[in-house]
Coordinates of C-alpha atoms and ligand atoms in Angstrom, one line a residue:
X1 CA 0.0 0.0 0.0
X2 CA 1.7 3.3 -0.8
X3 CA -0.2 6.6 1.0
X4 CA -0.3 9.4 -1.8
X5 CA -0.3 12.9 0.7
X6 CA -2.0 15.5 -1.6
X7 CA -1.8 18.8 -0.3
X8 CA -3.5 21.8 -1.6
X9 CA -4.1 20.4 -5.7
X10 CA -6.2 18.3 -7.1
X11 CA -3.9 16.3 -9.5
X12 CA -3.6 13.3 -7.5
X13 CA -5.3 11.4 -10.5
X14 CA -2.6 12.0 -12.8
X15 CA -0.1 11.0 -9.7
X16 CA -1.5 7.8 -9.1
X17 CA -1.6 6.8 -12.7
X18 CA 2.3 8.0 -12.6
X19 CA 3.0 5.8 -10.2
X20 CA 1.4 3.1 -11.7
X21 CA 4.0 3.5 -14.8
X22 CA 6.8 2.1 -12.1
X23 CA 4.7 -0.2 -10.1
X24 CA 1.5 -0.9 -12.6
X25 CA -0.2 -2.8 -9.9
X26 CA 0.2 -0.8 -6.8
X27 CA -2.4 -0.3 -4.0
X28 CA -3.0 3.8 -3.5
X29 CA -4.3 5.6 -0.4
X30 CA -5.0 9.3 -1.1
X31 CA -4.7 11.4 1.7
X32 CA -5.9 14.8 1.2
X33 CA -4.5 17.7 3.1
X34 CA -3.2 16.2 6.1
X35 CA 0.0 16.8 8.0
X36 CA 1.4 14.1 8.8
X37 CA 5.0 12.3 7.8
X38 CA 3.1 9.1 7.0
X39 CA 3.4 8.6 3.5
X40 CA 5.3 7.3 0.8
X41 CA 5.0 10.1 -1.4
X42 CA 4.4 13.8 -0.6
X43 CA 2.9 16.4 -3.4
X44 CA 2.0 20.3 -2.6
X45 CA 1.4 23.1 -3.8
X46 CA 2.3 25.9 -1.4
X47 CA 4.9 28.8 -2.4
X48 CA 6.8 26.2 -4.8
X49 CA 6.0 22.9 -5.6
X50 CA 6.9 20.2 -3.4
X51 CA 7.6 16.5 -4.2
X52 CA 8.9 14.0 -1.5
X53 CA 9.4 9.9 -1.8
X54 CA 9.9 8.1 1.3
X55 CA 10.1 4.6 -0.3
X56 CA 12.2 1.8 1.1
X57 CA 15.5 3.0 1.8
X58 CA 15.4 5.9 -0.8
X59 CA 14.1 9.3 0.5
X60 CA 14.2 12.7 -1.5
X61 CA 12.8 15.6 -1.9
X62 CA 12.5 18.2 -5.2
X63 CA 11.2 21.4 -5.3
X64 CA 10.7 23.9 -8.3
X65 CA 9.3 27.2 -8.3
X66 CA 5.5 27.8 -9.9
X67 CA 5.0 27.8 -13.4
X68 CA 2.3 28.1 -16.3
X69 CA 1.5 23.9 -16.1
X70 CA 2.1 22.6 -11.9
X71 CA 0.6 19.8 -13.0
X72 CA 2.8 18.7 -15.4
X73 CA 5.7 20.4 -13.3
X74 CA 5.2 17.8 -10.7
X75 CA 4.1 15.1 -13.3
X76 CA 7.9 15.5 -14.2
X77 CA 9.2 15.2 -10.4
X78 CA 7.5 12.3 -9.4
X79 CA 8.6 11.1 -12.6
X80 CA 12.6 11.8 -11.8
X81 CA 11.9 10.1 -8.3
X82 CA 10.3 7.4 -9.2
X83 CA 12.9 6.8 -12.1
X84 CA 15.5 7.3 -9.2
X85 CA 14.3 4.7 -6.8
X86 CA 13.4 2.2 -9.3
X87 CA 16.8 3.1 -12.2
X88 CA 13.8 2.4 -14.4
X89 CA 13.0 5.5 -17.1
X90 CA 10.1 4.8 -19.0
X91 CA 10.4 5.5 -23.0
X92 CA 6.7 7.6 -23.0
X93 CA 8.1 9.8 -19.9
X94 CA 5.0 11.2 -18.3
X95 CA 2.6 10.6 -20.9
X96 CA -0.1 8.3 -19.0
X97 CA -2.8 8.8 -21.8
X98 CA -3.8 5.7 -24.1
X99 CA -3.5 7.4 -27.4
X100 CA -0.4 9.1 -28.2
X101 CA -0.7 9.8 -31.3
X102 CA -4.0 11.0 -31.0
X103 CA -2.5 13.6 -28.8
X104 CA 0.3 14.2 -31.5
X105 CA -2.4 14.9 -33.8
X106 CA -4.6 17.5 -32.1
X107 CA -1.4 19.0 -30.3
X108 CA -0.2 19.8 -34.3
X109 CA -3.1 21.0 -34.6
X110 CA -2.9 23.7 -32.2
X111 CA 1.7 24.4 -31.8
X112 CA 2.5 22.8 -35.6
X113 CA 4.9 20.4 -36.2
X114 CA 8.0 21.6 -34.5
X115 CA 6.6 22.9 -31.2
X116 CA 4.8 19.3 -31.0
X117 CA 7.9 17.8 -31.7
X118 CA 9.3 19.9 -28.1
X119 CA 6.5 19.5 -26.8
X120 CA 6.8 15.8 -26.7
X121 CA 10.8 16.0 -26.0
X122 CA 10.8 18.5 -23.5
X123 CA 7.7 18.3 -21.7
X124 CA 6.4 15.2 -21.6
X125 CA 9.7 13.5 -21.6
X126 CA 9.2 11.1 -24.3
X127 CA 11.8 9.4 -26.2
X128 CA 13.0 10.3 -30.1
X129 CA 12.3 6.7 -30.7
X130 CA 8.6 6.8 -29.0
X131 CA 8.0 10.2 -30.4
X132 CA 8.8 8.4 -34.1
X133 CA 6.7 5.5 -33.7
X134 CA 4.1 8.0 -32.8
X135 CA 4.7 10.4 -35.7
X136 CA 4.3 7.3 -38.6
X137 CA 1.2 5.9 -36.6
X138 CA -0.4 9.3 -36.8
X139 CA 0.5 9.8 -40.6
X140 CA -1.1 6.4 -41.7
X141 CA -4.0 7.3 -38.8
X142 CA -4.8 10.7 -40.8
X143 CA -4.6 9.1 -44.1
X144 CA -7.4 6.4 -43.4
X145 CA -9.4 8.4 -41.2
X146 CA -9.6 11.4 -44.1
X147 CA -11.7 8.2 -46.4
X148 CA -14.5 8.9 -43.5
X149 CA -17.5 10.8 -44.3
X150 CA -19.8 12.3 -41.9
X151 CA -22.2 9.9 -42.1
X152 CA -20.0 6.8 -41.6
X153 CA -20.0 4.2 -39.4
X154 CA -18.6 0.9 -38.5
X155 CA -20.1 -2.0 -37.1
X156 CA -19.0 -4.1 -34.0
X157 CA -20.1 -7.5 -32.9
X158 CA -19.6 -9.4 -29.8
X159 CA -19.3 -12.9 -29.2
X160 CA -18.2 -12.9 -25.5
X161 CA -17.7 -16.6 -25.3
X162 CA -14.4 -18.8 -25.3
X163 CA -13.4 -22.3 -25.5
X164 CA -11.5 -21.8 -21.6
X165 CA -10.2 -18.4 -19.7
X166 CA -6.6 -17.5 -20.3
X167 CA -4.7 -16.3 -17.3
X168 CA -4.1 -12.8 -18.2
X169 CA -7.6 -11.7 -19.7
X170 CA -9.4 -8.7 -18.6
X171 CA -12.0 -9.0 -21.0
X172 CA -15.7 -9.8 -20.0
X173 CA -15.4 -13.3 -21.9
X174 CA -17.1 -16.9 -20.4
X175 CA -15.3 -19.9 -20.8
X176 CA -17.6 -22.7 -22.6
X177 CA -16.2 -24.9 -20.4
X178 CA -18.7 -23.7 -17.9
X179 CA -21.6 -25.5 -19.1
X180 CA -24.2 -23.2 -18.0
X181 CA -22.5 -20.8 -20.2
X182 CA -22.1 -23.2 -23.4
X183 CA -26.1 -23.7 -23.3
X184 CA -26.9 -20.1 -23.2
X185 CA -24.7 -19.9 -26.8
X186 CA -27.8 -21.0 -29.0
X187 CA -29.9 -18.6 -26.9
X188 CA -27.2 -15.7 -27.8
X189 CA -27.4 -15.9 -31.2
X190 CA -30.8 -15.7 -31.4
X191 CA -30.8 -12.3 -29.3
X192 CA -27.8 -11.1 -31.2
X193 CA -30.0 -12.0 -35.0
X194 CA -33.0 -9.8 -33.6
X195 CA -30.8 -7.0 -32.5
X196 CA -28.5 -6.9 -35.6
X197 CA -31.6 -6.6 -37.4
X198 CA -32.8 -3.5 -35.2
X199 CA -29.6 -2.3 -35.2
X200 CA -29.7 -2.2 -39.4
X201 CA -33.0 -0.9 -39.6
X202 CA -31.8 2.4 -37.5
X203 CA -28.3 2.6 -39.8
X204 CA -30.6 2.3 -43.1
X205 CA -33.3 4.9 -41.4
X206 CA -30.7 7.6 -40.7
X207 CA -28.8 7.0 -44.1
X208 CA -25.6 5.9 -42.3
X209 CA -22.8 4.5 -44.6
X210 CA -21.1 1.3 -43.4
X211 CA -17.2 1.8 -43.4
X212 CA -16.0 -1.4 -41.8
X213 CA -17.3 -4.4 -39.9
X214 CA -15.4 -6.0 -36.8
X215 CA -16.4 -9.5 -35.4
X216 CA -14.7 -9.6 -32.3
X217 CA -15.0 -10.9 -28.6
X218 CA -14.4 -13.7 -26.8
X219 CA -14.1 -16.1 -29.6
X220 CA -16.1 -15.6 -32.5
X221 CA -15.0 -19.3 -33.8
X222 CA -16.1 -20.4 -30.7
X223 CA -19.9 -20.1 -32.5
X224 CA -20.3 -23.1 -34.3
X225 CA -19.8 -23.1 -38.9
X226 CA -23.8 -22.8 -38.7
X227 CA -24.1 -20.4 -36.0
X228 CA -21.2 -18.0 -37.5
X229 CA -22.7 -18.3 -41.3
X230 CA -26.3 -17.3 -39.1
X231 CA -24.8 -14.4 -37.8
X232 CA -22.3 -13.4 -40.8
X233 CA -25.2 -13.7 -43.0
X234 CA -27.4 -11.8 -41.0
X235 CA -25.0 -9.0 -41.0
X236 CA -25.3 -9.0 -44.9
X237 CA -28.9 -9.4 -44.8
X238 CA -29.4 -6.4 -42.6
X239 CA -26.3 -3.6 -43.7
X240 CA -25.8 -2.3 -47.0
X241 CA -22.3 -3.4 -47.9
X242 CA -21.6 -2.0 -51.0
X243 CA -19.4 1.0 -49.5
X244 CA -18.0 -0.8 -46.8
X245 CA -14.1 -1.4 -47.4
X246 CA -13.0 -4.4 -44.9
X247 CA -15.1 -7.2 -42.7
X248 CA -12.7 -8.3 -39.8
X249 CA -13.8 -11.6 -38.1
X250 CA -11.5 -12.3 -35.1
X251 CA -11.6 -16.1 -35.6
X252 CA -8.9 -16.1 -32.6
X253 CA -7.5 -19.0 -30.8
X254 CA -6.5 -21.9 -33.6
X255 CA -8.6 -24.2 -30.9
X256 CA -11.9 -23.2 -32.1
X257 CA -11.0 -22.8 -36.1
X258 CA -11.7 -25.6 -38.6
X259 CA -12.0 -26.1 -42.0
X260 CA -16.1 -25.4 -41.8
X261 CA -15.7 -22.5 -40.3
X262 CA -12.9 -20.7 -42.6
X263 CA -14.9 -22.0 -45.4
X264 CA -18.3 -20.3 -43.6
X265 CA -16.0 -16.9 -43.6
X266 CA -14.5 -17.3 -47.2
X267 CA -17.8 -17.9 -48.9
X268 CA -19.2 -14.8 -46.8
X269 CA -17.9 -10.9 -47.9
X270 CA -15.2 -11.3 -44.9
X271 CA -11.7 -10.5 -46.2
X272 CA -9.7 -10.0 -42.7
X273 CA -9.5 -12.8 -40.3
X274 CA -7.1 -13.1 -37.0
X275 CA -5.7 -16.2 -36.1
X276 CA -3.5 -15.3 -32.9
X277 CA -1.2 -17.5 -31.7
X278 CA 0.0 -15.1 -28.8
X279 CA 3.0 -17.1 -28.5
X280 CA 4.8 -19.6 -30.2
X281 CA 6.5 -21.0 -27.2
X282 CA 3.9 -24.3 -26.3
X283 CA 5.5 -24.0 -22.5
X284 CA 4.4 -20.5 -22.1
X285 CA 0.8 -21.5 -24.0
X286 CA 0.5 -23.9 -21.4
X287 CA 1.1 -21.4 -18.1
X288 CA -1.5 -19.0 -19.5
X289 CA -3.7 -21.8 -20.0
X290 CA -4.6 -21.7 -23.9
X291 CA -5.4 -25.1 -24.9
X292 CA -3.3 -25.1 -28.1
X293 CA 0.0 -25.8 -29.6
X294 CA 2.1 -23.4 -31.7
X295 CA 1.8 -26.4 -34.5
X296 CA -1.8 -26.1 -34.0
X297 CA -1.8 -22.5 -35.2
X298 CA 0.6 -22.8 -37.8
X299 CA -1.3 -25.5 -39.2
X300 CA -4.4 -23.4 -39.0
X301 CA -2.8 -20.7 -40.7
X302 CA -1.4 -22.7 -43.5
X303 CA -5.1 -24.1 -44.1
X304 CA -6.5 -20.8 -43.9
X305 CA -4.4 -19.6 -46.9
X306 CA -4.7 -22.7 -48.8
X307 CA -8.6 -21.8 -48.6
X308 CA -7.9 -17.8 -50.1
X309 CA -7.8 -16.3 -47.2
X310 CA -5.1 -13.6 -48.3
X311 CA -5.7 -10.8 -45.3
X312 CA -4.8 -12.2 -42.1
X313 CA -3.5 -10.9 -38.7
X314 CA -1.7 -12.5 -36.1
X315 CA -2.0 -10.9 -32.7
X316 CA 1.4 -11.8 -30.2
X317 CA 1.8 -10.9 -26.3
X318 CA 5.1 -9.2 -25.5
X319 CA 5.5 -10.0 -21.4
X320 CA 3.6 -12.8 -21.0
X321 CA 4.5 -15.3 -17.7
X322 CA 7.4 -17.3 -18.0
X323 CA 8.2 -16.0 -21.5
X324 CA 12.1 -14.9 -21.7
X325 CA 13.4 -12.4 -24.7
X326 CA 15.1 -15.5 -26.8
X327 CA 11.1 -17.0 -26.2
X328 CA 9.5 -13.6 -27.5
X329 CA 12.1 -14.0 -30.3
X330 CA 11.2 -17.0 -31.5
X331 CA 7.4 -16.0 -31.6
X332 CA 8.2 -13.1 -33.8
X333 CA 10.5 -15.1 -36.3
X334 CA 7.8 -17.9 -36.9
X335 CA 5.1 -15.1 -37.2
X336 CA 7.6 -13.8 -40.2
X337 CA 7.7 -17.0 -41.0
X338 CA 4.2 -17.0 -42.0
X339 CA 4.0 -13.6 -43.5
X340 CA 0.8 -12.5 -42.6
X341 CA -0.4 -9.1 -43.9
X342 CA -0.9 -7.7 -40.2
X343 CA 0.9 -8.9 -36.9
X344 CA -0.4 -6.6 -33.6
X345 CA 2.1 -6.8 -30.5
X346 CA 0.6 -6.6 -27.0
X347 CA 2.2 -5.8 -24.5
X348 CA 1.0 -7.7 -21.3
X349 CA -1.3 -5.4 -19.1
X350 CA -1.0 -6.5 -15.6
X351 CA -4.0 -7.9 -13.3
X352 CA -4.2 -7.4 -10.2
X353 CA -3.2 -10.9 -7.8
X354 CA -2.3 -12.2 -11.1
X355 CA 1.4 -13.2 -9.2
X356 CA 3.5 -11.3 -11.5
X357 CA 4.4 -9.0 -8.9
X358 CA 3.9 -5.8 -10.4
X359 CA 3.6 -4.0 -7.4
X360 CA 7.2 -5.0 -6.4
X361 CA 9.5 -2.4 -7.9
X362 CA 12.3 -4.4 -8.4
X363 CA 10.1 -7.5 -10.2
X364 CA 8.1 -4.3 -11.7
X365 CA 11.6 -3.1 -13.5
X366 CA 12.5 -6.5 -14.6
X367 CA 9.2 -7.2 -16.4
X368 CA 9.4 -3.6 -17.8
X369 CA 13.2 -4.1 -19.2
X370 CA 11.8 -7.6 -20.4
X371 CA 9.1 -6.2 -22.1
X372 CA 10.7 -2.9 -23.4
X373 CA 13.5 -6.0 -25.0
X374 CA 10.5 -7.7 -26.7
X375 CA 10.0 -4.9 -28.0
X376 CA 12.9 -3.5 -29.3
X377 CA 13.1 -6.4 -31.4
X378 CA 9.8 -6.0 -32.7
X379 CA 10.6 -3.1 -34.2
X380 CA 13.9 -4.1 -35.4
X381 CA 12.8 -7.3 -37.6
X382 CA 9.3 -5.7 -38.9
X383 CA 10.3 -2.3 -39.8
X384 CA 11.1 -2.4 -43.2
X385 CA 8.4 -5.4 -44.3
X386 CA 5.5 -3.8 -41.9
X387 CA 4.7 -0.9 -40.4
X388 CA 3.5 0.5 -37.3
X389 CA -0.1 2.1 -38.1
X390 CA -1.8 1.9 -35.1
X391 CA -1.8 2.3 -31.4
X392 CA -2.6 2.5 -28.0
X393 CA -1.7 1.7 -24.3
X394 CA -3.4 0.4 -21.9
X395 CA -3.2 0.8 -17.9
X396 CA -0.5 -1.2 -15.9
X397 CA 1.1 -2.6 -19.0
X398 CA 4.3 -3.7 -18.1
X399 CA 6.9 -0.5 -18.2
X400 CA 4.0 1.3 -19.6
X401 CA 4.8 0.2 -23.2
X402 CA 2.5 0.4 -26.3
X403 CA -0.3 -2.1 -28.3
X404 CA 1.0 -1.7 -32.0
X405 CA -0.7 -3.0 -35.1
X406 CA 2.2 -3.8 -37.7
X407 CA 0.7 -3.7 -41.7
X408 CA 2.2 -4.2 -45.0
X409 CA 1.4 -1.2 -47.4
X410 CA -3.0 -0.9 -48.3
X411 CA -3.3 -4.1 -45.2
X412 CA -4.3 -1.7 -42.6
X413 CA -6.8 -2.5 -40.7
X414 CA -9.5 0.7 -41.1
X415 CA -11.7 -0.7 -38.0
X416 CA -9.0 -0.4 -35.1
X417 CA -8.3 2.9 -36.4
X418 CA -12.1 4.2 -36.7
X419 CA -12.4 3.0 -32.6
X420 CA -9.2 4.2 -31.5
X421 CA -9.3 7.7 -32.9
X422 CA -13.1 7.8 -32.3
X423 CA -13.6 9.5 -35.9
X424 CA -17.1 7.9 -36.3
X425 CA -20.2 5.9 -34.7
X426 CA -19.6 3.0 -34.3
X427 CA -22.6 0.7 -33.6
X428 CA -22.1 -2.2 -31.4
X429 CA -24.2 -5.3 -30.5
X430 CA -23.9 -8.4 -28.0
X431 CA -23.3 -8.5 -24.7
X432 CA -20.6 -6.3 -23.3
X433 CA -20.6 -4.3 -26.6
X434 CA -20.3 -0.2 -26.5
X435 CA -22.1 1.7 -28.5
X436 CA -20.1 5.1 -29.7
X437 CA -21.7 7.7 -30.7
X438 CA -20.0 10.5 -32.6
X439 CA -21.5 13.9 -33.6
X440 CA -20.5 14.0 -37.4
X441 CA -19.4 17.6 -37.3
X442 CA -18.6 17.9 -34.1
X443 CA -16.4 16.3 -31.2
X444 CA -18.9 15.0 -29.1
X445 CA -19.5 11.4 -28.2
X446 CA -22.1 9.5 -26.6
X447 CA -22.0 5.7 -25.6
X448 CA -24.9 3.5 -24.8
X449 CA -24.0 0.1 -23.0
X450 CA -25.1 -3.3 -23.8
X451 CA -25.4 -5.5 -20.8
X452 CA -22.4 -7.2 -19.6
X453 CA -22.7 -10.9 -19.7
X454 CA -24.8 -13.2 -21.9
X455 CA -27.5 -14.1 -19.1
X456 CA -28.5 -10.4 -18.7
X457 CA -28.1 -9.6 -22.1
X458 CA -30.5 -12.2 -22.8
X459 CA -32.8 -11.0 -20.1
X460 CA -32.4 -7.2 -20.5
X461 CA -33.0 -7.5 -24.5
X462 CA -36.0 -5.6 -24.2
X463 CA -34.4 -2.8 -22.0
X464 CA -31.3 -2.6 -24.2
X465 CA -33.4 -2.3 -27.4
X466 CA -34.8 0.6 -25.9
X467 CA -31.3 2.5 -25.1
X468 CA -30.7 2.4 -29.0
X469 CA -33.3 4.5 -29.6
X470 CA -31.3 6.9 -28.3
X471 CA -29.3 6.6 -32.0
X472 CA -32.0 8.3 -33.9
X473 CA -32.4 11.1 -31.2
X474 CA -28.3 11.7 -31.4
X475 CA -28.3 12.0 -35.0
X476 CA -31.4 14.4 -35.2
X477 CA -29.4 16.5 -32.3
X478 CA -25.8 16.1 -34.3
X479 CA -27.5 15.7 -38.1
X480 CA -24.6 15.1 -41.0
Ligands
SF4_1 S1 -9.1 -16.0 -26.0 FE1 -8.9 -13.8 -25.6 S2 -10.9 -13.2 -24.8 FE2 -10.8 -15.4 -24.7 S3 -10.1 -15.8 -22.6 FE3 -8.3 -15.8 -23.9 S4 -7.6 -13.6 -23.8 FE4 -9.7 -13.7 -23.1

C-alpha cells in the first residue's frame, strides 16, 4: 500500500496513474490535506512545488518554483523520483494517456509540427524513438481516417464466449467450459440475430454509410460453422455493404478454427481474419492456460491460406509469464515465418493478484526491461516489411509500453483505427458491446452500453433495445 499525501491540488489522478507506470499494480491511499510524515509520497502546492518519496531505503525531496502547467511540473518530479528509486525511465516519460498519437495529432493542430515535436521531448519526456513511432502511426491514422464521411459508421459484434479463460484476460469473456454458459450460446445468437436486425433498420433509417465491420470478442469461432454463417449472414442481410471497405472476423485461438468454419467466412464478404497464436512457445501457452500448440496455429494458418484467405492478422503478447526475450524472439520469427499481412504486438497489461508482482519495484523493472527488449526487437525485424499504423496503451502494461498494429502497405486495418481515434459511430451489439456515438461535425460522443454478460443480455433484451433509440435522437441532435 503506498499513502499518496496531496496537499493543496487536485492532481492526484494524474499522480496515481504516474505511479502506476513504475509499479503498474500498486495499491494507492489518497490522503488529502493532512499533516502528517506518514506517506510514501508527498505532493504540494504551497509557495513552490513540493515533491517527497519516502520509499524503502530511498528518500528525497524536489522542489521547483510555480509555473504556467504545476501539474505537469510535478508530473515530471514524481517522474525523476520514481525513475531514481526504481533506475527504471520509462520511453513515454510522463505521458499516461492511451492514445499518443491522438494527442500528437490535435497538439499539431494547435503548436504545428515543430513545437509538437518539443513538446513531446521537452515536456512530456518522451523518447526520439517513441515520439517516431508515434509520428508514422499518426501519418497512416490521418490518411485512413480522411476516407471517413460524416455519415460513416462501422459495425462491431460481440461474441463474448471462449473455448477456456486465459490467465491474463481482462476481458468480460465466459469460458464454454462452464456449461451453464455453453447452453446459453444458442440462446445468444438468437438475441444477437434480432438486435443486428434492429440495429440495421436504424443505420438504413438515418442514411448511415457502413465503413467497416469487426467481429470480435471472446471467440467468434467459438460459434459453431452454422451459427457463424447465421450471424455473418445476417450481417449482410441487414447492412448495406456496397461502401463498406473491410469485414474483420476475429476467428482467434486456432482451438476453435476448422475447415467449416474458414470456409463459412470465405464464402461470406469477410476478407480480414485473426488467427493469434500469442505465442509460439507451447510451454508458455500452457502457463497461460490456452489449450493449443504453436503447431496447432501454424497449421491453422497454413489451411486458412490454402482456402484464399489472403488478409490475415496474427496478434502476439510481449510479457507474457514465463516468456524470456530469446522465447519472444522465436514467436516473432515464426510469425515472419508465415507472412501474414498484419501482426499486432501486445504488451502484457497486468492484473491485479495475477502473481507477477507488479507492485514490487524491483520484479516491476525486470518485467518492464523484459518487455521494453521484446519490444525492441519487434521493431527491429518488422520495420522495413511492416509498419507500425496503429496504437494504443493500456493501464499497468508492463513498463508502460504500447499495443502496435504492424501492416504491409493498403493491409491496414481501417476498424481499429475508426475505434481508436473515435472519428465515427460505431454501432455495437452483443453482450458487453459499447455503442459510440460521434456527432459527425462535431467532437462530441455518446455511448450506450449493452449489458455485460450473456445471461443479462439475454434477459435485458427488451431494455437494451430501448437505449438504441437513443441513436436516432443523437443523429437528429448532431445531423450530417
Ligand atoms: S481468447 Fe482472448 S478473450 Fe478469450 S479468454 Fe483468452 S484472452 Fe480472453
Amino acid at each position: 500500500m503506498m499513502r499518496l499525501l496531496v496537499i493543496n491540488h487536485n492532481f492526484h489522478y494524474e499522480m496515481e496513474k504516474l505511479v502506476r507506470i513504475f509499479l503498474p499494480d500498486v495499491k494507492i491511499q489518497v490522503i488529502r490535506d493532512e499533516k502528517t510524515d506518514d506517506f510514501e509520497l508527498l505532493t504540494e502546492i504551497g509557495d513552490e512545488i513540493i515533491v517527497t518519496a519516502k520509499l524503502d531505503n530511498f528518500s528525497k525531496t524536489l522542489k521547483a518554483p510555480l509555473c504556467q502547467d504545476n501539474e505537469m511540473q510535478m508530473g515530471r518530479m514524481v517522474y525523476a523520483l520514481f525513475s531514481e528509486y526504481t533506475n527504471f525511465y520509462p520511453k513515454w516519460g510522463v505521458l499516461t494517456g492511451v492514445r499518443p498519437s491522438k494527442l500528437l495529432i490535435n497538439t499539431e493542430k494547435k503548436l504545428g509540427r515543430e513545437k509538437t515535436e518539443e513538446y513531446f521531448y521537452n515536456d512530456l519526456l518522451v523518447t526520439k524513438e517513441k515520439y517516431r513511432l508515434a509520428r508514422v502511426v499518426a501519418d497512416y491514422e490521418e490518411r485512413i481516417i480522411s476516407a471517413s464521411k460524416e455519415n460513416s459508421f462501422s459495425l462491431y459484434v460481440s461474441i463474448p464466449f471462449c473455448p477456456s479463460r486465459c490467465s491474463y484476460c481482462s476481458f468480460v469473456s465466459h469460458s464454454i467450459e462452464n456449461e451453464k454458459a455453453k447452453n446459453l450460446l444458442p440462446q445468444y445468437v438468437e438475441y444477437l440475430v434480432k438486435e443486428l436486425e434492429i440495429t440495421g433498420k436504424i443505420a438504413k433509417d438515418l442514411g448511415l454509410n457502413l465503413e467497416s465491420v469487426y467481429m470480435g470478442g471472446g471467440t467468434p469461432t467459438t460459434l459453431s460453422a452454422e451459427q457463424l454463417d447465421r450471424v455473418i449472414g445476417t450481417i449482410t442481410g441487414n447492412f448495406d455493404l456496397k461502401n463498406c471497405r473491410e469485414f474483420t472476423v476475429e476467428a482467434g485461438r486456432p482451438d476453435t478454427i476448422t475447415e467449416e468454419k474458414l470456409r463459412v467466412i470465405k464464402n461470406n464478404p469477410v476478407d480480414r481474419i485473426s488467427i493469434n497464436p500469442q505465442t509460439f512457445n507451447n510451454s508458455v501457452l500452457g502457463v497461460v492456460g490456452r489449450r493449443h500448440t504453436a503447431e496447432d496455429t501454424i497449421k491453422i494458418f497454413e489451411l486458412a491460406r490454402k482456402l484464399g484467405l489472403d488478409n490475415i492478422n496474427t496478434d502476439l503478447i510481449a510479457g507474457l509469464p514465463s516468456d524470456t526475450v530469446e522465447g519472444f524472439r522465436h514467436s516473432i520469427d515464426t510469425a515472419l515465418s508465415l507472412n501474414p499481412e498484419n501482426i499486432t504486438v501486445h504488451t502484457l497489461a497486468v492484473k491485479r493478484a495475477s502473481g507477477i508482482g507488479a507492485d514490487n519495484p524491483q520484479i516491476a523493472t525486470e518485467n518492464a526491461n523484459r518487455a521494453s527488449k521484446m519490444l525492441d526487437y519487434t521493431y527491429e525485424k518488422l520495420n522495413g516489411v511492416y509498419h507500425p499504423y496503429y496504437m494504443y496503451r493500456q493501464s499497468k502494461s508492463a513498463g508502460a509500453l504500447e499495443n502496435v498494429g504492424w501492416s504491409k502497405e493498403t493491409y491496414e486495418c481501417a476498424y481499429n483505427i475508426f475505434m481508436m481515434e473515435e472519428c465515427h459511430t460505431i454501432l455495437s451489439c452483443g453482450g458487453g458491446a459499447v455503442t459510440r456515438l460521434k456527432a459527425p461535425k462535431g467532437d462530441e460522443i455518446e455511448r450506450i452500453f449493452n449489458f455485460k454478460y450473456p445471461f443479462e443480455y439475454i434477459s435485458g433484451f427488451q431494455e437494451l433495445i430501448n437505449r438504441k433509440n437513443r441513436i436516432s435522437e443523437f443523429y437528429t441532435t448532431y445531423p450530417y
